[in-house]
mmCIF file of C-alpha atoms and ligand atoms in Angstrom:
data_model
loop_
_atom_site.group_PDB
_atom_site.id
_atom_site.type_symbol
_atom_site.label_atom_id
_atom_site.label_comp_id
_atom_site.label_asym_id
_atom_site.label_seq_id
_atom_site.Cartn_x
_atom_site.Cartn_y
_atom_site.Cartn_z
ATOM 1 C CA UNK A 234 4.528 -10.820 13.036
ATOM 2 C CA UNK A 235 5.795 -8.544 15.301
ATOM 3 C CA UNK A 236 2.456 -6.487 17.210
ATOM 4 C CA UNK A 237 1.469 -3.065 17.161
ATOM 5 C CA UNK A 238 2.514 -2.871 20.699
ATOM 6 C CA UNK A 239 5.369 -2.557 20.334
ATOM 7 C CA UNK A 240 5.607 -0.124 17.324
ATOM 8 C CA UNK A 241 6.883 3.354 18.002
ATOM 9 C CA UNK A 242 4.029 6.317 19.143
ATOM 10 C CA UNK A 243 1.026 6.307 16.797
ATOM 11 C CA UNK A 244 -2.366 8.332 17.011
ATOM 12 C CA UNK A 245 -5.226 5.749 18.450
ATOM 13 C CA UNK A 246 -7.262 4.367 15.740
ATOM 14 C CA UNK A 247 -10.408 6.361 15.269
ATOM 15 C CA UNK A 248 -12.799 6.550 12.812
ATOM 16 C CA UNK A 249 -13.196 10.052 11.098
ATOM 17 C CA UNK A 250 -14.081 11.332 8.281
ATOM 18 C CA UNK A 251 -11.168 12.983 5.895
ATOM 19 C CA UNK A 252 -11.839 15.762 3.057
ATOM 20 C CA UNK A 253 -9.995 15.379 -0.144
ATOM 21 C CA UNK A 254 -7.696 18.375 -0.805
ATOM 22 C CA UNK A 255 -6.086 17.485 -3.878
ATOM 23 C CA UNK A 256 -6.462 14.482 -6.675
ATOM 24 C CA UNK A 257 -4.152 14.298 -9.614
ATOM 25 C CA UNK A 258 -3.277 11.421 -11.649
ATOM 26 C CA UNK A 259 -0.191 9.012 -11.662
ATOM 27 C CA UNK A 260 1.626 7.107 -14.960
ATOM 28 C CA UNK A 261 -1.969 5.784 -16.205
ATOM 29 C CA UNK A 262 -2.449 3.468 -13.430
ATOM 30 C CA UNK A 263 -2.727 5.494 -10.345
ATOM 31 C CA UNK A 264 -4.701 8.496 -8.866
ATOM 32 C CA UNK A 265 -2.897 10.215 -5.946
ATOM 33 C CA UNK A 266 -5.827 11.919 -3.397
ATOM 34 C CA UNK A 267 -4.710 14.501 -0.701
ATOM 35 C CA UNK A 268 -6.505 14.165 2.174
ATOM 36 C CA UNK A 269 -6.540 16.283 5.195
ATOM 37 C CA UNK A 270 -6.184 14.999 8.879
ATOM 38 C CA UNK A 271 -6.579 16.020 12.352
ATOM 39 C CA UNK A 272 -3.535 18.050 14.097
ATOM 40 C CA UNK A 273 -2.606 14.999 16.354
ATOM 41 C CA UNK A 274 -2.632 12.417 13.721
ATOM 42 C CA UNK A 275 0.685 10.364 13.929
ATOM 43 C CA UNK A 276 0.630 7.572 10.952
ATOM 44 C CA UNK A 277 4.059 5.765 10.206
ATOM 45 C CA UNK A 278 4.872 4.234 7.673
ATOM 46 C CA UNK A 279 3.485 0.628 6.373
ATOM 47 C CA UNK A 280 0.228 1.636 8.643
ATOM 48 C CA UNK A 281 -2.937 1.527 6.069
ATOM 49 C CA UNK A 282 -6.255 3.113 6.132
ATOM 50 C CA UNK A 283 -10.304 1.802 5.663
ATOM 51 C CA UNK A 284 -11.963 3.067 3.865
ATOM 52 C CA UNK A 285 -15.365 3.734 3.081
ATOM 53 C CA UNK A 286 -16.396 3.308 -0.780
ATOM 54 C CA UNK A 287 -19.662 2.892 -2.530
ATOM 55 C CA UNK A 288 -19.601 0.266 -5.611
ATOM 56 C CA UNK A 289 -18.896 2.196 -8.560
ATOM 57 C CA UNK A 290 -21.849 4.551 -10.132
ATOM 58 C CA UNK A 291 -24.295 3.357 -12.685
ATOM 59 C CA UNK A 292 -26.208 5.259 -14.283
ATOM 60 C CA UNK A 293 -30.392 4.771 -13.630
ATOM 61 C CA UNK A 294 -33.423 7.259 -14.101
ATOM 62 C CA UNK A 295 -34.527 7.990 -10.713
ATOM 63 C CA UNK A 296 -38.021 7.058 -11.199
ATOM 64 C CA UNK A 297 -36.446 3.870 -11.935
ATOM 65 C CA UNK A 298 -35.256 3.943 -8.231
ATOM 66 C CA UNK A 299 -37.276 2.602 -5.219
ATOM 67 C CA UNK A 300 -36.189 2.836 -1.443
ATOM 68 C CA UNK A 301 -34.315 -0.494 -0.408
ATOM 69 C CA UNK A 302 -33.356 0.411 2.930
ATOM 70 C CA UNK A 303 -35.092 -2.063 5.816
ATOM 71 C CA UNK A 304 -37.189 -0.471 7.625
ATOM 72 C CA UNK A 305 -37.934 -1.556 11.360
ATOM 73 C CA UNK A 306 -41.500 -3.677 11.009
ATOM 74 C CA UNK A 307 -41.186 -2.904 7.266
ATOM 75 C CA UNK A 308 -40.695 -6.056 4.757
ATOM 76 C CA UNK A 309 -37.863 -6.933 3.600
ATOM 77 C CA UNK A 310 -36.583 -4.902 0.210
ATOM 78 C CA UNK A 311 -37.099 -7.009 -2.568
ATOM 79 C CA UNK A 312 -34.452 -6.063 -5.003
ATOM 80 C CA UNK A 313 -34.069 -7.294 -8.408
ATOM 81 C CA UNK A 314 -30.243 -8.109 -9.525
ATOM 82 C CA UNK A 315 -30.691 -4.709 -11.483
ATOM 83 C CA UNK A 316 -31.563 -3.064 -9.441
ATOM 84 C CA UNK A 317 -29.131 -4.440 -7.282
ATOM 85 C CA UNK A 318 -26.461 -3.695 -9.840
ATOM 86 C CA UNK A 319 -27.831 -0.073 -10.673
ATOM 87 C CA UNK A 320 -27.443 1.748 -7.618
ATOM 88 C CA UNK A 321 -24.527 3.032 -5.580
ATOM 89 C CA UNK A 322 -23.900 0.090 -3.325
ATOM 90 C CA UNK A 323 -21.799 -0.098 -0.403
ATOM 91 C CA UNK A 324 -19.131 -2.310 -0.294
ATOM 92 C CA UNK A 325 -17.287 -3.636 2.776
ATOM 93 C CA UNK A 326 -14.557 -0.901 3.602
ATOM 94 C CA UNK A 327 -10.844 -1.546 1.737
ATOM 95 C CA UNK A 328 -7.855 -1.549 3.084
ATOM 96 C CA UNK A 329 -5.323 1.653 1.329
ATOM 97 C CA UNK A 330 -1.948 2.123 3.072
ATOM 98 C CA UNK A 331 -1.066 5.165 3.823
ATOM 99 C CA UNK A 332 1.445 6.266 1.444
ATOM 100 C CA UNK A 333 2.559 9.698 3.064
ATOM 101 C CA UNK A 334 2.287 11.511 5.759
ATOM 102 C CA UNK A 335 3.117 15.363 6.147
ATOM 103 C CA UNK A 336 3.369 17.105 9.044
ATOM 104 C CA UNK A 337 4.415 20.679 8.078
ATOM 105 C CA UNK A 338 1.190 22.959 8.643
ATOM 106 C CA UNK A 339 -2.296 21.369 7.758
ATOM 107 C CA UNK A 340 -1.846 17.174 8.169
ATOM 108 C CA UNK A 341 -2.406 15.537 5.219
ATOM 109 C CA UNK A 342 -2.034 12.212 4.646
ATOM 110 C CA UNK A 343 -1.711 10.772 1.040
ATOM 111 C CA UNK A 344 -2.992 7.302 -0.831
ATOM 112 C CA UNK A 345 -2.447 5.731 -3.864
ATOM 113 C CA UNK A 346 -5.008 4.907 -4.992
ATOM 114 C CA UNK A 347 -4.918 2.086 -8.304
ATOM 115 C CA UNK A 348 -8.761 1.457 -9.777
ATOM 116 C CA UNK A 349 -8.845 -2.079 -9.985
ATOM 117 C CA UNK A 350 -11.843 -2.928 -9.045
ATOM 118 C CA UNK A 351 -15.558 -2.009 -7.942
ATOM 119 C CA UNK A 352 -14.824 0.294 -4.648
ATOM 120 C CA UNK A 353 -11.550 1.818 -5.747
ATOM 121 C CA UNK A 354 -12.553 3.020 -9.024
ATOM 122 C CA UNK A 355 -15.340 5.126 -6.947
ATOM 123 C CA UNK A 356 -12.160 5.829 -4.534
ATOM 124 C CA UNK A 357 -10.195 7.235 -7.916
ATOM 125 C CA UNK A 358 -12.785 9.364 -8.722
ATOM 126 C CA UNK A 359 -13.381 11.405 -5.654
ATOM 127 C CA UNK A 360 -13.313 14.954 -5.848
ATOM 128 C CA UNK A 361 -11.679 17.387 -4.564
ATOM 129 C CA UNK A 362 -13.847 18.736 -1.802
ATOM 130 C CA UNK A 363 -15.318 14.876 -0.864
ATOM 131 C CA UNK A 364 -14.766 13.271 2.111
ATOM 132 C CA UNK A 365 -13.782 9.880 3.015
ATOM 133 C CA UNK A 366 -15.499 7.867 5.950
ATOM 134 C CA UNK A 367 -12.015 5.905 6.670
ATOM 135 C CA UNK A 368 -10.664 4.413 10.014
ATOM 136 C CA UNK A 369 -7.121 4.352 11.047
ATOM 137 C CA UNK A 370 -4.027 4.724 11.304
ATOM 138 C CA UNK A 371 -4.367 0.625 11.470
ATOM 139 C CA UNK A 372 -1.721 -1.754 11.065
ATOM 140 C CA UNK A 373 1.960 -2.223 12.469
ATOM 141 C CA UNK A 374 4.709 -0.756 10.883
ATOM 142 C CA UNK A 375 7.911 -0.917 9.612
ATOM 143 C CA UNK A 376 11.223 -1.174 11.652
ATOM 144 C CA UNK A 377 14.114 1.248 9.912
ATOM 145 C CA UNK A 378 17.794 -0.803 10.196
ATOM 146 C CA UNK A 379 19.353 -1.453 13.833
ATOM 147 C CA UNK A 380 22.581 -0.190 12.729
ATOM 148 C CA UNK A 381 24.021 1.546 9.810
ATOM 149 C CA UNK A 382 22.928 -0.837 7.253
ATOM 150 C CA UNK A 383 22.123 0.031 3.816
ATOM 151 C CA UNK A 384 18.127 -0.038 3.396
ATOM 152 C CA UNK A 385 16.706 -1.493 -0.187
ATOM 153 C CA UNK A 386 13.306 -0.254 -0.494
ATOM 154 C CA UNK A 387 11.244 -2.859 -3.321
ATOM 155 C CA UNK A 388 7.756 -1.752 -4.257
ATOM 156 C CA UNK A 389 6.070 -3.321 -7.069
ATOM 157 C CA UNK A 390 2.340 -1.781 -8.180
ATOM 158 C CA UNK A 391 0.393 -0.745 -5.603
ATOM 159 C CA UNK A 392 2.615 -1.854 -3.355
ATOM 160 C CA UNK A 393 4.890 1.523 -3.799
ATOM 161 C CA UNK A 394 2.582 3.312 -1.889
ATOM 162 C CA UNK A 395 4.003 2.665 1.480
ATOM 163 C CA UNK A 396 7.710 2.306 0.609
ATOM 164 C CA UNK A 397 7.689 6.221 -0.597
ATOM 165 C CA UNK A 398 6.623 7.394 3.094
ATOM 166 C CA UNK A 399 8.988 5.043 4.009
ATOM 167 C CA UNK A 400 12.369 6.477 1.603
ATOM 168 C CA UNK A 401 10.422 9.944 3.395
ATOM 169 C CA UNK A 402 10.855 8.111 6.644
ATOM 170 C CA UNK A 403 14.113 7.195 6.420
ATOM 171 C CA UNK A 404 15.636 10.004 5.201
ATOM 172 C CA UNK A 405 14.583 12.475 8.144
ATOM 173 C CA UNK A 406 16.614 9.509 10.013
ATOM 174 C CA UNK A 407 19.495 10.063 8.122
ATOM 175 C CA UNK A 408 19.559 6.252 6.966
ATOM 176 C CA UNK A 409 20.811 5.792 3.388
ATOM 177 C CA UNK A 410 18.355 4.055 1.578
ATOM 178 C CA UNK A 411 17.738 3.389 -2.295
ATOM 179 C CA UNK A 412 13.769 2.949 -3.764
ATOM 180 C CA UNK A 413 13.531 0.260 -6.328
ATOM 181 C CA UNK A 414 10.805 0.604 -8.285
ATOM 182 C CA UNK A 415 8.953 -1.723 -10.564
ATOM 183 C CA UNK A 416 6.607 -1.128 -13.321
ATOM 184 C CA UNK A 417 5.424 -3.533 -16.399
ATOM 185 C CA UNK A 418 6.483 0.001 -18.566
ATOM 186 C CA UNK A 419 7.567 3.102 -17.616
ATOM 187 C CA UNK A 420 3.989 4.896 -17.922
ATOM 188 C CA UNK A 421 2.429 2.622 -15.017
ATOM 189 C CA UNK A 422 5.067 4.208 -13.193
ATOM 190 C CA UNK A 423 3.461 7.195 -10.714
ATOM 191 C CA UNK A 424 5.618 8.866 -11.307
ATOM 192 C CA UNK A 425 6.272 11.825 -13.388
ATOM 193 C CA UNK A 426 9.740 12.115 -15.537
ATOM 194 C CA UNK A 427 11.967 14.985 -17.129
ATOM 195 C CA UNK A 428 12.554 13.190 -20.214
ATOM 196 C CA UNK A 429 11.741 9.342 -21.214
ATOM 197 C CA UNK A 430 14.146 7.622 -18.883
ATOM 198 C CA UNK A 431 16.616 5.647 -20.436
ATOM 199 C CA UNK A 432 16.868 1.671 -21.377
ATOM 200 C CA UNK A 433 19.417 0.614 -19.400
ATOM 201 C CA UNK A 434 19.244 -2.837 -19.783
ATOM 202 C CA UNK A 435 20.801 -4.525 -17.689
ATOM 203 C CA UNK A 436 22.617 -1.925 -15.935
ATOM 204 C CA UNK A 437 20.621 -0.834 -12.965
ATOM 205 C CA UNK A 438 21.010 2.893 -12.133
ATOM 206 C CA UNK A 439 19.413 5.798 -10.150
ATOM 207 C CA UNK A 440 17.182 7.592 -12.559
ATOM 208 C CA UNK A 441 17.984 11.291 -11.985
ATOM 209 C CA UNK A 442 15.049 13.059 -14.207
ATOM 210 C CA UNK A 443 12.442 12.276 -11.395
ATOM 211 C CA UNK A 444 9.897 15.699 -11.470
ATOM 212 C CA UNK A 445 6.980 14.424 -9.462
ATOM 213 C CA UNK A 446 6.473 13.234 -6.108
ATOM 214 C CA UNK A 447 9.925 14.400 -4.954
ATOM 215 C CA UNK A 448 11.667 11.022 -3.571
ATOM 216 C CA UNK A 449 14.483 11.785 -1.241
ATOM 217 C CA UNK A 450 17.017 8.687 -2.036
ATOM 218 C CA UNK A 451 18.100 7.081 -5.282
ATOM 219 C CA UNK A 452 15.479 5.756 -7.426
ATOM 220 C CA UNK A 453 15.987 2.710 -9.197
ATOM 221 C CA UNK A 454 13.498 2.211 -11.880
ATOM 222 C CA UNK A 455 13.274 -0.894 -13.747
ATOM 223 C CA UNK A 456 10.555 -1.908 -16.579
ATOM 224 C CA UNK A 457 9.427 -5.722 -17.555
ATOM 225 C CA UNK A 458 9.337 -4.429 -20.861
ATOM 226 C CA UNK A 459 12.789 -2.531 -21.024
ATOM 227 C CA UNK A 460 11.716 0.576 -22.902
ATOM 228 C CA UNK A 461 12.743 2.688 -19.556
ATOM 229 C CA UNK A 462 15.525 1.869 -17.185
ATOM 230 C CA UNK A 463 16.066 -1.791 -16.134
ATOM 231 C CA UNK A 464 14.812 -4.513 -17.583
ATOM 232 C CA UNK A 465 13.373 -6.768 -15.812
ATOM 233 C CA UNK A 466 11.283 -7.085 -12.080
ATOM 234 C CA UNK A 467 12.713 -4.674 -9.066
ATOM 235 C CA UNK A 468 14.129 -7.746 -7.289
ATOM 236 C CA UNK A 469 16.420 -8.231 -10.654
ATOM 237 C CA UNK A 470 17.217 -4.929 -10.712
ATOM 238 C CA UNK A 471 17.834 -3.918 -6.950
ATOM 239 C CA UNK A 472 20.181 -7.096 -7.385
ATOM 240 C CA UNK A 473 21.792 -6.430 -9.976
ATOM 241 C CA UNK A 474 22.632 -3.216 -8.275
ATOM 242 C CA UNK A 475 23.237 -4.393 -5.330
ATOM 243 C CA UNK A 476 26.357 -6.341 -6.688
ATOM 244 C CA UNK A 477 27.105 -3.662 -9.182
ATOM 245 C CA UNK A 478 27.886 -0.407 -6.949
ATOM 246 C CA UNK A 479 27.706 -1.724 -2.706
ATOM 247 C CA UNK A 480 29.923 -5.029 -2.995
ATOM 248 C CA UNK A 481 29.484 -6.007 0.565
ATOM 249 C CA UNK A 482 27.841 -3.386 2.516
ATOM 250 C CA UNK A 483 25.595 -5.088 5.079
ATOM 251 C CA UNK A 484 21.844 -4.116 3.692
ATOM 252 C CA UNK A 485 18.522 -4.682 5.434
ATOM 253 C CA UNK A 486 14.894 -4.686 3.104
ATOM 254 C CA UNK A 487 11.763 -3.742 2.214
ATOM 255 C CA UNK A 488 9.024 -4.049 0.183
ATOM 256 C CA UNK A 489 5.055 -4.250 -0.576
ATOM 257 C CA UNK A 490 3.902 -5.540 -3.710
ATOM 258 C CA UNK A 491 2.582 -8.678 -5.453
ATOM 259 C CA UNK A 492 3.320 -11.562 -3.691
ATOM 260 C CA UNK A 493 5.285 -13.124 -6.166
ATOM 261 C CA UNK A 494 7.703 -9.702 -5.863
ATOM 262 C CA UNK A 495 8.402 -10.181 -2.206
ATOM 263 C CA UNK A 496 8.591 -14.147 -2.724
ATOM 264 C CA UNK A 497 11.242 -13.309 -4.411
ATOM 265 C CA UNK A 498 12.858 -10.992 -2.593
ATOM 266 C CA UNK A 499 12.718 -13.056 0.723
ATOM 267 C CA UNK A 500 14.597 -14.924 -1.527
ATOM 268 C CA UNK A 501 17.817 -11.785 -1.772
ATOM 269 C CA UNK A 502 17.476 -11.475 1.641
ATOM 270 C CA UNK A 503 18.375 -15.203 2.785
ATOM 271 C CA UNK A 504 20.782 -15.242 0.073
ATOM 272 C CA UNK A 505 22.308 -12.347 1.218
ATOM 273 C CA UNK A 506 21.871 -12.837 4.747
ATOM 274 C CA UNK A 507 19.861 -10.229 5.481
ATOM 275 C CA UNK A 508 16.938 -9.009 7.445
ATOM 276 C CA UNK A 509 13.799 -9.199 4.993
ATOM 277 C CA UNK A 510 10.618 -7.233 6.316
ATOM 278 C CA UNK A 511 7.706 -7.264 4.236
ATOM 279 C CA UNK A 512 4.412 -5.205 3.490
ATOM 280 C CA UNK A 513 1.780 -8.462 3.388
ATOM 281 C CA UNK A 514 -1.350 -7.281 0.616
ATOM 282 C CA UNK A 515 -3.806 -10.027 1.586
ATOM 283 C CA UNK A 516 -7.783 -10.065 1.141
ATOM 284 C CA UNK A 517 -9.455 -7.565 4.101
ATOM 285 C CA UNK A 518 -12.382 -7.340 6.045
ATOM 286 C CA UNK A 519 -13.170 -5.224 9.373
ATOM 287 C CA UNK A 520 -9.417 -4.158 9.454
ATOM 288 C CA UNK A 521 -9.400 -4.574 12.665
ATOM 289 C CA UNK A 522 -9.420 -8.387 14.207
ATOM 290 C CA UNK A 523 -13.008 -9.411 14.213
ATOM 291 C CA UNK A 524 -13.697 -10.748 10.822
ATOM 292 C CA UNK A 525 -10.341 -13.328 11.206
ATOM 293 C CA UNK A 526 -10.868 -12.818 6.886
ATOM 294 C CA UNK A 527 -6.980 -12.350 6.516
ATOM 295 C CA UNK A 528 -5.438 -14.948 7.988
ATOM 296 C CA UNK A 529 -1.851 -15.833 7.163
ATOM 297 C CA UNK A 530 0.800 -19.225 7.993
ATOM 298 C CA UNK A 531 2.619 -17.897 9.794
ATOM 299 C CA UNK A 532 6.484 -20.084 11.362
ATOM 300 C CA UNK A 533 5.237 -20.742 14.869
ATOM 301 C CA UNK A 534 8.378 -22.951 16.323
ATOM 302 C CA UNK A 535 6.140 -23.244 19.785
ATOM 303 C CA UNK A 536 3.698 -24.313 18.059
ATOM 304 C CA UNK A 537 2.831 -28.750 17.200
ATOM 305 C CA UNK A 538 3.066 -28.318 13.673
ATOM 306 C CA UNK A 539 5.691 -24.926 13.191
ATOM 307 C CA UNK A 540 2.720 -22.584 11.925
ATOM 308 C CA UNK A 541 0.670 -20.456 13.565
ATOM 309 C CA UNK A 542 -2.339 -17.830 12.131
ATOM 310 C CA UNK A 543 -2.221 -14.781 12.347
ATOM 311 C CA UNK A 544 -3.882 -12.138 11.288
ATOM 312 C CA UNK A 545 -2.821 -9.422 8.368
ATOM 313 C CA UNK A 546 -4.748 -6.453 9.552
ATOM 314 C CA UNK A 547 -4.044 -6.907 13.686
ATOM 315 C CA UNK A 548 -0.780 -8.242 13.885
ATOM 316 C CA UNK A 549 0.585 -6.890 10.394
ATOM 317 C CA UNK A 550 0.267 -5.650 7.703
ATOM 318 C CA UNK A 551 4.083 -5.470 7.370
ATOM 319 C CA UNK A 552 5.883 -9.194 8.870
ATOM 320 C CA UNK A 553 9.683 -10.171 8.979
ATOM 321 C CA UNK A 554 9.691 -12.700 5.395
ATOM 322 C CA UNK A 555 11.708 -15.359 6.953
ATOM 323 C CA UNK A 556 8.369 -15.934 9.906
ATOM 324 C CA UNK A 557 6.016 -16.283 6.922
ATOM 325 C CA UNK A 558 5.300 -19.698 5.502
ATOM 326 C CA UNK A 559 5.123 -18.829 1.420
ATOM 327 C CA UNK A 560 2.754 -21.522 0.207
HETATM 328 C C1 FAD B 616 -2.660 -3.657 3.761
HETATM 329 C C2 FAD B 616 -2.885 -3.086 2.594
HETATM 330 C C3 FAD B 616 -2.597 -2.289 1.472
HETATM 331 C C4 FAD B 616 -2.800 -1.866 0.495
HETATM 332 N N1 FAD B 616 -2.749 -0.620 -0.119
HETATM 333 C C5 FAD B 616 -3.810 -0.712 -1.343
HETATM 334 C C6 FAD B 616 -2.536 0.810 -2.024
HETATM 335 O O1 FAD B 616 -2.111 2.176 -1.372
HETATM 336 N N2 FAD B 616 -3.232 1.581 -3.542
HETATM 337 C C7 FAD B 616 -4.031 0.712 -3.652
HETATM 338 O O2 FAD B 616 -4.605 0.468 -5.263
HETATM 339 N N3 FAD B 616 -4.545 -0.556 -3.085
HETATM 340 C C8 FAD B 616 -4.064 -0.989 -2.234
HETATM 341 N N4 FAD B 616 -3.997 -1.824 -1.200
HETATM 342 C C9 FAD B 616 -5.125 -3.274 -2.211
HETATM 343 C C10 FAD B 616 -6.205 -2.591 -2.003
HETATM 344 O O3 FAD B 616 -7.800 -2.380 -0.600
HETATM 345 C C11 FAD B 616 -7.440 -3.240 -3.598
HETATM 346 O O4 FAD B 616 -7.215 -3.328 -4.318
HETATM 347 C C12 FAD B 616 -9.044 -3.447 -3.617
HETATM 348 O O5 FAD B 616 -9.794 -3.864 -1.910
HETATM 349 C C13 FAD B 616 -10.052 -3.563 -4.035
HETATM 350 O O6 FAD B 616 -11.392 -2.934 -3.901
HETATM 351 P P1 FAD B 616 -11.765 -3.051 -5.048
HETATM 352 O O7 FAD B 616 -13.577 -3.032 -4.917
HETATM 353 O O8 FAD B 616 -11.629 -2.199 -6.263
HETATM 354 O O9 FAD B 616 -12.057 -4.323 -6.523
HETATM 355 P P2 FAD B 616 -12.499 -5.839 -6.222
HETATM 356 O O10 FAD B 616 -13.726 -5.543 -6.993
HETATM 357 O O11 FAD B 616 -12.875 -6.391 -5.072
HETATM 358 O O12 FAD B 616 -11.581 -6.980 -6.515
HETATM 359 C C14 FAD B 616 -10.711 -5.881 -8.117
HETATM 360 C C15 FAD B 616 -9.778 -7.243 -8.051
HETATM 361 O O13 FAD B 616 -8.807 -6.818 -7.305
HETATM 362 C C16 FAD B 616 -8.863 -7.975 -6.852
HETATM 363 N N5 FAD B 616 -8.253 -7.518 -5.239
HETATM 364 C C17 FAD B 616 -9.181 -7.855 -4.626
HETATM 365 N N6 FAD B 616 -8.879 -6.771 -3.026
HETATM 366 C C18 FAD B 616 -8.075 -7.107 -2.900
HETATM 367 C C19 FAD B 616 -6.191 -6.904 -1.902
HETATM 368 N N7 FAD B 616 -7.085 -7.133 -0.566
HETATM 369 N N8 FAD B 616 -5.851 -7.505 -2.260
HETATM 370 C C20 FAD B 616 -4.408 -7.461 -3.658
HETATM 371 N N9 FAD B 616 -6.022 -7.571 -4.452
HETATM 372 C C21 FAD B 616 -7.222 -7.537 -3.935
HETATM 373 C C22 FAD B 616 -9.650 -8.738 -6.598
HETATM 374 O O14 FAD B 616 -9.406 -10.197 -6.364
HETATM 375 C C23 FAD B 616 -9.989 -9.078 -7.489
HETATM 376 O O15 FAD B 616 -8.842 -9.072 -9.058
HETATM 377 C C24 FAD B 616 -3.884 -2.565 -0.391
HETATM 378 C C25 FAD B 616 -4.149 -3.904 0.661
HETATM 379 C C26 FAD B 616 -4.097 -4.418 1.989
HETATM 380 C C27 FAD B 616 -4.370 -5.665 1.920
HETATM 381 S S1 FES B 617 -9.653 -7.744 8.116
HETATM 382 FE FE1 FES B 617 -11.369 -8.069 9.708
HETATM 383 S S2 FES B 617 -10.085 -10.068 11.297
HETATM 384 FE FE2 FES B 617 -8.125 -8.734 9.782
#
C-alpha cells in the first residue's frame, strides 16, 4: 500500500466537531450529510473520517434510567442487559469515506451514509444543526493516472462514496474519466434521475438523465435486476463499455465497493494489463494505526512467506490491487 507520506499535501489529522449543514435522502438506501469543515481543511479522494457514533436510540422512560458511569472511588456500575440495550451507548468510531470536498466559500465535506447497523443508523438520523465528533482526514488517497490514460472509476454499495470525490478531482485536473455505478436496482442508486433510466440489457452506455448530484464525468449505470441501465455488475458494465467504446486505449482502474467487486475489478485490470487502485473497506477500530484491527495481507517479495500484514487505516485504505493477497 502507498504510505501516507507519499501523498500530496493534506491537512494533518485532528479531532474536531463538524456541524451538519445539510441532510438529504439519496436513493432508498443512503443519506447524504454535508458537514462544515475548517478553512484550512484539505483532504483527497480515498481519505476517510472516523466518526464518533452512538448506538441507535431506543425508547426508555426517564424514571427507568440510572447512572451507569463509573465514578472514581465508587463501585463498578452494574447494569442489566435490558438497561444496556435501552440506552444510547457510544460505539467505537465508525470509518466513513470523505465523499466530496467543496472548498468554494465555506469548506464543506460530504459523506454518504448507508445505515446498516447501530452506529450508521444513528449517524444517518443526525439533523441539520447537530455536530459530529470526527477524527480526520485519515488514510492515504487515490493517485491520478501517471499519463493521459482514461480513468475508469467503479463504485458499488457505500463504496460509491469516495468515487464521487475522485470524479470531481480528476475532472478538476482535466483528466478524462468514466464513472461506472453498480447497485441491485435503480432505487438503490444515490442519484436522482430526470426520468427513469432506460434498461439497456447488455449494452453499457452513459446515462444522460442525472439530476442530482452533479457528476462531472460520463456515468454508466449497472443494475442487477436490469430494470434500468446495464443488466449485471458494475465490473461487467465497465468491461462491456471498454469493449464497445474504448477499444485499445490505455486505461487505469479505480474501485471502491464490496470485496467480490474489487476482486473482479483486479482480475479485469490484470486481463487488460492496466494499473488498478482499490479502496478497501476493512473493519476498523481506532483508524490511526494503534489497535491492529484492520490488518490485511499484502504481497511482500522481501518476506520469507511472500506476504506481510499492513494496516488498512494507516497504510491504506487505497492499495494497488496487484499488491493485495485476495483470500
Ligand atoms: C475506509 C472505510 C470507508 C467507509 N466508507 C463508508 C461510507 O462512505 N459510507 C458508509 O455508509 N459506510 C462506509 N464504510 C462502512 C462503515 O464503516 C460500516 O458500515 C460501519 O462501520 C458499520 O457500523 P454500524 O455500527 O452501523 O454497524 P454494525 O452494527 O457494526 O454492523 C452492521 C453490519 O455492517 C457490517 N460492517 C461493520 N463494519 C463494517 C466495515 N468497516 N466494512 C464493511 N462492513 C461492515 C457488519 O458486518 C454488519 O453486517 C466504510 C468503511 C471503511 C473501512
Ligand atoms: S483501525 Fe486501529 S490499527 Fe487500523
